[in-house]
Short mmCIF file of C-alpha atoms and ligand atoms in Angstrom, two decimals:
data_model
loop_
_atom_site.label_atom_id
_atom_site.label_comp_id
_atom_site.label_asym_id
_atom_site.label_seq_id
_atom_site.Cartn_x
_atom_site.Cartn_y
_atom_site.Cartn_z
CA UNK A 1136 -51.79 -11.31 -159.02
CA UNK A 1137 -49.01 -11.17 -156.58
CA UNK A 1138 -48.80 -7.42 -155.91
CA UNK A 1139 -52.88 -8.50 -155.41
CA UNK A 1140 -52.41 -10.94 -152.53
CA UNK A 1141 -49.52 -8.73 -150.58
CA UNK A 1142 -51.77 -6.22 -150.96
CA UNK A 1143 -54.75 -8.28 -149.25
CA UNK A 1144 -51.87 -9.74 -147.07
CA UNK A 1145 -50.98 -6.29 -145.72
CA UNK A 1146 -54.75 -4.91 -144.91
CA UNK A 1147 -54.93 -8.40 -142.95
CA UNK A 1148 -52.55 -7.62 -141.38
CA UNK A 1149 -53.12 -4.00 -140.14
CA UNK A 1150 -56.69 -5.57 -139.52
CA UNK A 1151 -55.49 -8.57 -136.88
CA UNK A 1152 -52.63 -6.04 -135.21
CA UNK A 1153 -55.46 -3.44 -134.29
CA UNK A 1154 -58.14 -6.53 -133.21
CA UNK A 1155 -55.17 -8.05 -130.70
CA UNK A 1156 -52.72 -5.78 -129.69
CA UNK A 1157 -53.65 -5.26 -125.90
CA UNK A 1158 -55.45 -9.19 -126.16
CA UNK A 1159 -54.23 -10.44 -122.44
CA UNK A 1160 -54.05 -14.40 -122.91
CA UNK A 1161 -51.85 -14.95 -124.67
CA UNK A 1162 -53.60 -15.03 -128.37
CA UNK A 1163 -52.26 -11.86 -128.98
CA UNK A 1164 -50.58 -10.05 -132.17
CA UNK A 1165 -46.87 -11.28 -131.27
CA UNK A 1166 -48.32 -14.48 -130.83
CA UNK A 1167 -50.01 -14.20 -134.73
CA UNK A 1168 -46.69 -13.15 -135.64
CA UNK A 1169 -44.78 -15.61 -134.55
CA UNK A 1170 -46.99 -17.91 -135.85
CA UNK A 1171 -47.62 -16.67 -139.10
CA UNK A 1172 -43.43 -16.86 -139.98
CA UNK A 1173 -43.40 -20.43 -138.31
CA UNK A 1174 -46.30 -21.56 -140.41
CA UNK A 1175 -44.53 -19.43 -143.60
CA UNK A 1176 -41.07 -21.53 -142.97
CA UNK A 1177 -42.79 -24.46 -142.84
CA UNK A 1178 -45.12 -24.42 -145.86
CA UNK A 1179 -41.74 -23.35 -147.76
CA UNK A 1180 -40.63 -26.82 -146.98
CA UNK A 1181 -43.53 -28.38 -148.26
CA UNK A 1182 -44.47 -26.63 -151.73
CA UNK A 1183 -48.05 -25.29 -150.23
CA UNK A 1184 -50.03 -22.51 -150.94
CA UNK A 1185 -48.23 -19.70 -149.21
CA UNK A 1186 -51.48 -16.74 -149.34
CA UNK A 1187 -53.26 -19.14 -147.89
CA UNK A 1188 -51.00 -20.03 -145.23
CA UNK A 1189 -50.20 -16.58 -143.92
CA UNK A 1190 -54.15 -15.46 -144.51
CA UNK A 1191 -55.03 -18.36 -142.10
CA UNK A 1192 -52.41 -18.27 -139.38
CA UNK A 1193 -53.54 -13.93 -139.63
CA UNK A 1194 -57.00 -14.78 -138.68
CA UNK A 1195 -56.06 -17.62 -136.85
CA UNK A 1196 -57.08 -16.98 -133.22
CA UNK A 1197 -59.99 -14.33 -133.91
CA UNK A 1198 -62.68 -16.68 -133.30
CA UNK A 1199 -60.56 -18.86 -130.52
CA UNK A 1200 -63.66 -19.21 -127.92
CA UNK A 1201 -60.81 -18.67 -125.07
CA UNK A 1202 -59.75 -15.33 -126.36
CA UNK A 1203 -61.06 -12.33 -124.32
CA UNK A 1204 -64.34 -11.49 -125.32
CA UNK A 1205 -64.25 -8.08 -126.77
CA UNK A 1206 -61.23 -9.44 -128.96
CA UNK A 1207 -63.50 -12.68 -130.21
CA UNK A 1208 -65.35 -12.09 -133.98
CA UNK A 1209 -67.98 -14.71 -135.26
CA UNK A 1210 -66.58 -16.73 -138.57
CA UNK A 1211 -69.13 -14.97 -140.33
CA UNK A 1212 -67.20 -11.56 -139.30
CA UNK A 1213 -63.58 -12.67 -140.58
CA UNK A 1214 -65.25 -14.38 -143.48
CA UNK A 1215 -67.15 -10.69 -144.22
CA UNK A 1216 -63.68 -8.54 -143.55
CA UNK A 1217 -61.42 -10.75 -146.05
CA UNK A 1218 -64.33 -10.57 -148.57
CA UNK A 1219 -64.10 -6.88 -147.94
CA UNK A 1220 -60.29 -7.58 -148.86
CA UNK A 1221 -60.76 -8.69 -152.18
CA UNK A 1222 -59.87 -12.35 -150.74
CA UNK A 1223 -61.84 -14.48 -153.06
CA UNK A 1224 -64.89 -16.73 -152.22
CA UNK A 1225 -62.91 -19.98 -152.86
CA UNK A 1226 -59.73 -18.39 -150.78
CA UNK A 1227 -61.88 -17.78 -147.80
CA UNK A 1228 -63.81 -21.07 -147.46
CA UNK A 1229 -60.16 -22.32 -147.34
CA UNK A 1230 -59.08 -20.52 -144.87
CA UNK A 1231 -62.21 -20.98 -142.53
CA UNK A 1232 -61.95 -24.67 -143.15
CA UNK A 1233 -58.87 -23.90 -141.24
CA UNK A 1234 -59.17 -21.99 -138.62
CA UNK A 1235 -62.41 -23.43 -137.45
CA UNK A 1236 -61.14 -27.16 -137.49
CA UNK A 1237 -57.36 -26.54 -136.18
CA UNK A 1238 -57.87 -26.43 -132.27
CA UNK A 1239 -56.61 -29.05 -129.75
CA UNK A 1240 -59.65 -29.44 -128.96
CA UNK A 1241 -61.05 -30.46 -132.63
CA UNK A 1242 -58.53 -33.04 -132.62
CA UNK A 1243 -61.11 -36.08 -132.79
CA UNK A 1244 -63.41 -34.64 -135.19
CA UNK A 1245 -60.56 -33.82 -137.59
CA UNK A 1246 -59.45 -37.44 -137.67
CA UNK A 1247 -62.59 -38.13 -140.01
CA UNK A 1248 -61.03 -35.34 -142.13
CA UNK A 1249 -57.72 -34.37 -142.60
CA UNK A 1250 -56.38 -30.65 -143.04
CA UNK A 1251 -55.10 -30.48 -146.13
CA UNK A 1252 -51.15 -29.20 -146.03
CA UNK A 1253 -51.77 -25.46 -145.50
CA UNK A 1254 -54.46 -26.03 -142.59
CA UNK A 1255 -51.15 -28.34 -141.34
CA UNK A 1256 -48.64 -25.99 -141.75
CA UNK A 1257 -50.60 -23.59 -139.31
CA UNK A 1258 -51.83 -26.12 -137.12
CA UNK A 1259 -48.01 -26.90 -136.72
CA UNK A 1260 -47.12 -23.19 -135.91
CA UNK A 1261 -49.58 -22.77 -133.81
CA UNK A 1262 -48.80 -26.00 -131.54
CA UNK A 1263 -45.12 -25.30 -131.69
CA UNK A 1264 -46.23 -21.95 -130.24
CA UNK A 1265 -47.13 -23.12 -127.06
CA UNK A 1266 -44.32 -25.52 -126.48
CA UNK A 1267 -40.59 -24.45 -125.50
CA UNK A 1268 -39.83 -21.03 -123.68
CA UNK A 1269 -42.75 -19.24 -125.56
CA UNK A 1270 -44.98 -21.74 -124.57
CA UNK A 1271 -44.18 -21.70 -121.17
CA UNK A 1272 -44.75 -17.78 -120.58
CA UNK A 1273 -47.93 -18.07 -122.55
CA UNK A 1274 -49.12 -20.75 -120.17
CA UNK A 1275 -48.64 -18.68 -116.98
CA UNK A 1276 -49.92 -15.46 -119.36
CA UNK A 1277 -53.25 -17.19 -119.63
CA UNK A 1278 -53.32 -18.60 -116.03
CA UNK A 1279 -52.47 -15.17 -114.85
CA UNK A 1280 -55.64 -14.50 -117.09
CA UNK A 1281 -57.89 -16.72 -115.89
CA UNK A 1282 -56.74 -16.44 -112.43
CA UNK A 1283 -55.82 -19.59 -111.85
CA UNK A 1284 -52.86 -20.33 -109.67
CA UNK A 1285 -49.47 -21.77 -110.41
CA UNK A 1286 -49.58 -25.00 -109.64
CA UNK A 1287 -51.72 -27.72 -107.44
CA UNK A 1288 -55.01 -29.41 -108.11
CA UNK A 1289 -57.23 -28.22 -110.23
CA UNK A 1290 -56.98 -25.61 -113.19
CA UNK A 1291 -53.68 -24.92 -112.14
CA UNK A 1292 -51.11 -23.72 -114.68
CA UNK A 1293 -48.69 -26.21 -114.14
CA UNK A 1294 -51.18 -28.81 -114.75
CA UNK A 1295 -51.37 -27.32 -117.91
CA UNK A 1296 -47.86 -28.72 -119.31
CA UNK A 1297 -49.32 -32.64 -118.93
CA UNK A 1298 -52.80 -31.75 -119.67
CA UNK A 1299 -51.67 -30.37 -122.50
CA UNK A 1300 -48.23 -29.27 -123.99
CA UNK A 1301 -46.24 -32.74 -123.05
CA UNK A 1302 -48.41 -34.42 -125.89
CA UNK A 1303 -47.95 -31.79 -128.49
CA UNK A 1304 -44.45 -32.94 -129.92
CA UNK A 1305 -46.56 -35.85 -130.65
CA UNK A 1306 -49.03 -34.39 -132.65
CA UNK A 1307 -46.60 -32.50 -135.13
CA UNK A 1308 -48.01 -33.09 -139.49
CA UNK A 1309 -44.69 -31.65 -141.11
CA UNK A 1310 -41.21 -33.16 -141.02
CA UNK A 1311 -40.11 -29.34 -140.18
CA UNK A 1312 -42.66 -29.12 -137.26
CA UNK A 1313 -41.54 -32.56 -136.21
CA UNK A 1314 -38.06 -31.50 -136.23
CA UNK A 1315 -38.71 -28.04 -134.70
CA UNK A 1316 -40.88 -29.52 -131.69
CA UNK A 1317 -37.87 -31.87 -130.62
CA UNK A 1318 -36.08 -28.98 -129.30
CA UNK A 1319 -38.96 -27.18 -127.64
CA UNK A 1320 -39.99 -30.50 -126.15
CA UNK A 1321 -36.61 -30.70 -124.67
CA UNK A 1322 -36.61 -27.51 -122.87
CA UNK A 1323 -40.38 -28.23 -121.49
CA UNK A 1324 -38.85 -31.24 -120.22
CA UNK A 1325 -35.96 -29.33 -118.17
CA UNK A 1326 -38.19 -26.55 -116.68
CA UNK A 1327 -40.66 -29.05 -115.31
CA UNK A 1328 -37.77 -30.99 -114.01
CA UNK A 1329 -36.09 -27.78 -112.62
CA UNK A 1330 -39.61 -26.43 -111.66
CA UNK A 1331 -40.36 -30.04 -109.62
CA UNK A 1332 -37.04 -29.54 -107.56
CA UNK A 1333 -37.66 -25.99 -106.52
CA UNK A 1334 -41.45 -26.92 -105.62
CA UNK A 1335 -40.74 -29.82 -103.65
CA UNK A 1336 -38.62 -28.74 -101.65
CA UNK A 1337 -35.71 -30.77 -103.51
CA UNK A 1338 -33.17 -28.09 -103.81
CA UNK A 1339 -33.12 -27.41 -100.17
CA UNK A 1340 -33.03 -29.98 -98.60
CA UNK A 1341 -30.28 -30.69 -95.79
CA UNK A 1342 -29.05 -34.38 -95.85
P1 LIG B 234 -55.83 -24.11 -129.16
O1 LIG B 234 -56.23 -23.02 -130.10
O2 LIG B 234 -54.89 -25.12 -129.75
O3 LIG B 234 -57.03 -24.74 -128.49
P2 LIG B 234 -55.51 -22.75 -126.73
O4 LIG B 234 -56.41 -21.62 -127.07
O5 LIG B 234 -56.01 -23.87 -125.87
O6 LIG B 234 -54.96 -23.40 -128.05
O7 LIG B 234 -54.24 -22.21 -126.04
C1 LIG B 234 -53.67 -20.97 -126.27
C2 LIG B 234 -52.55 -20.68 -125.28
O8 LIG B 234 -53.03 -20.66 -123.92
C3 LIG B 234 -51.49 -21.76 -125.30
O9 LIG B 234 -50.23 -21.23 -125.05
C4 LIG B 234 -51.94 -22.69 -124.23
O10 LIG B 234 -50.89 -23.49 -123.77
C5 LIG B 234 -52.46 -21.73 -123.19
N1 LIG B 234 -53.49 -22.36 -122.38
C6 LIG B 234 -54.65 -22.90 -122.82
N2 LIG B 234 -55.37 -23.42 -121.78
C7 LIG B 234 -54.63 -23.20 -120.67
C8 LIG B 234 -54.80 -23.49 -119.26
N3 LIG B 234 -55.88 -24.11 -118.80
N4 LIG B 234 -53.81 -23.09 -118.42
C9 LIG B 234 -52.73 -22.46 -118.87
N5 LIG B 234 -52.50 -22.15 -120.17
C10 LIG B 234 -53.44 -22.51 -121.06
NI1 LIG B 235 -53.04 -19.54 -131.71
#
């Protein structure tokens, strides 16, 4: 059974790397990587279903809708290629139960309905992703993307940390997410206070 699921684990694997490798906004197969061990170390913590875990953080971004689009797969596509796997039926409407409900921007829906501790532990890793110095180069990654400048009104990169990654240590299900976010949320907090002074004008400033 457990020579089964590495088994499954590795063709996911080899699957996702080829799917993202050269994916350009910051979804890509380092970022599945690093959020695959995060989500791993903290479902150790928690006694969860660890196949389940890894399977799901895998697959987590294929269907993201901001993904580039010759990356992006329907759920009906990753729920096909695990099946192809050997992942079993029950497996896989776990794990899309996951990934489909996990975003930011599902967070009011999934307030009706929890994730249960595996769609957490992901969640988790996947948030904690895009705080401290990862999540900073991933934000101007996907600006640089999108083509939207560094900072100002509108869409602007830098708008990006309140808009979004300043309430994400907020947000955190697990103790061990909790704990881990406290440090990233630290170092957000000193590159927007280092990036204020150097865009103001602050830094060189005669008196
Ligand atoms: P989620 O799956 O939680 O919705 P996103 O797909 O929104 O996550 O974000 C993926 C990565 O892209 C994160 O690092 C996030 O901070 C970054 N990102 C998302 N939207 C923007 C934006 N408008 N500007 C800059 N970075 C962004
Ligand atoms: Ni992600």
């Amino acid at each position: 059974m457990k020579e089964q699921k590495s088994i499954q684990l590795e063709h996911i694997r080899h699957w996702v790397k080829e799917a993202l490798t050269n994916e350009r906004t910051g979804h890509d197969w380092q970022h599945v990587t690093r959020v695959a061990k995060l989500a791993l170390y903290i479902g150790k913590t928690e006694n969860a279903d660890l196949f389940i875990i890894e399977a799901a953080a895998l697959v987590h971004d294929l269907i993201d809708a901001k993904i580039a689009l010759e990356h992006r797969l329907e759920i009906q596509e990753v729920k096909e290629q695990l099946a192809s796997f050997g992942v079993s039926h029950e497996q896989i409407r776990q794990i899309a139960d996951i990934i489909t409900t996990m975003s930011f921007r599902d967070r009011e829906r999934r307030a009706e309905k929890p994730l249960l501790i595996e769609g957490k532990a992901v969640q988790d890793a996947d948030r904690l992703d895009a705080i401290g110095a990862v999540g900073i180069a991933r934000t101007f990654m996907f600006a640089g993307a999108k083509g939207n400048s560094l900072y100002g009104t509108g869409n602007s990169a830098y708008a990006h940390f309140s808009d979004k990654l300043l309430l994400l240590k907020d947000m955190m299900n697990t103790e061990t997410g909790i704990k881990l976010a406290d440090e990233r949320h630290e170092f957000l907090l000193r590159f927007i206070r280092q990036f204020q002074r150097e865009t103001s004008g602050l830094d060189c400033e005669t008196s």
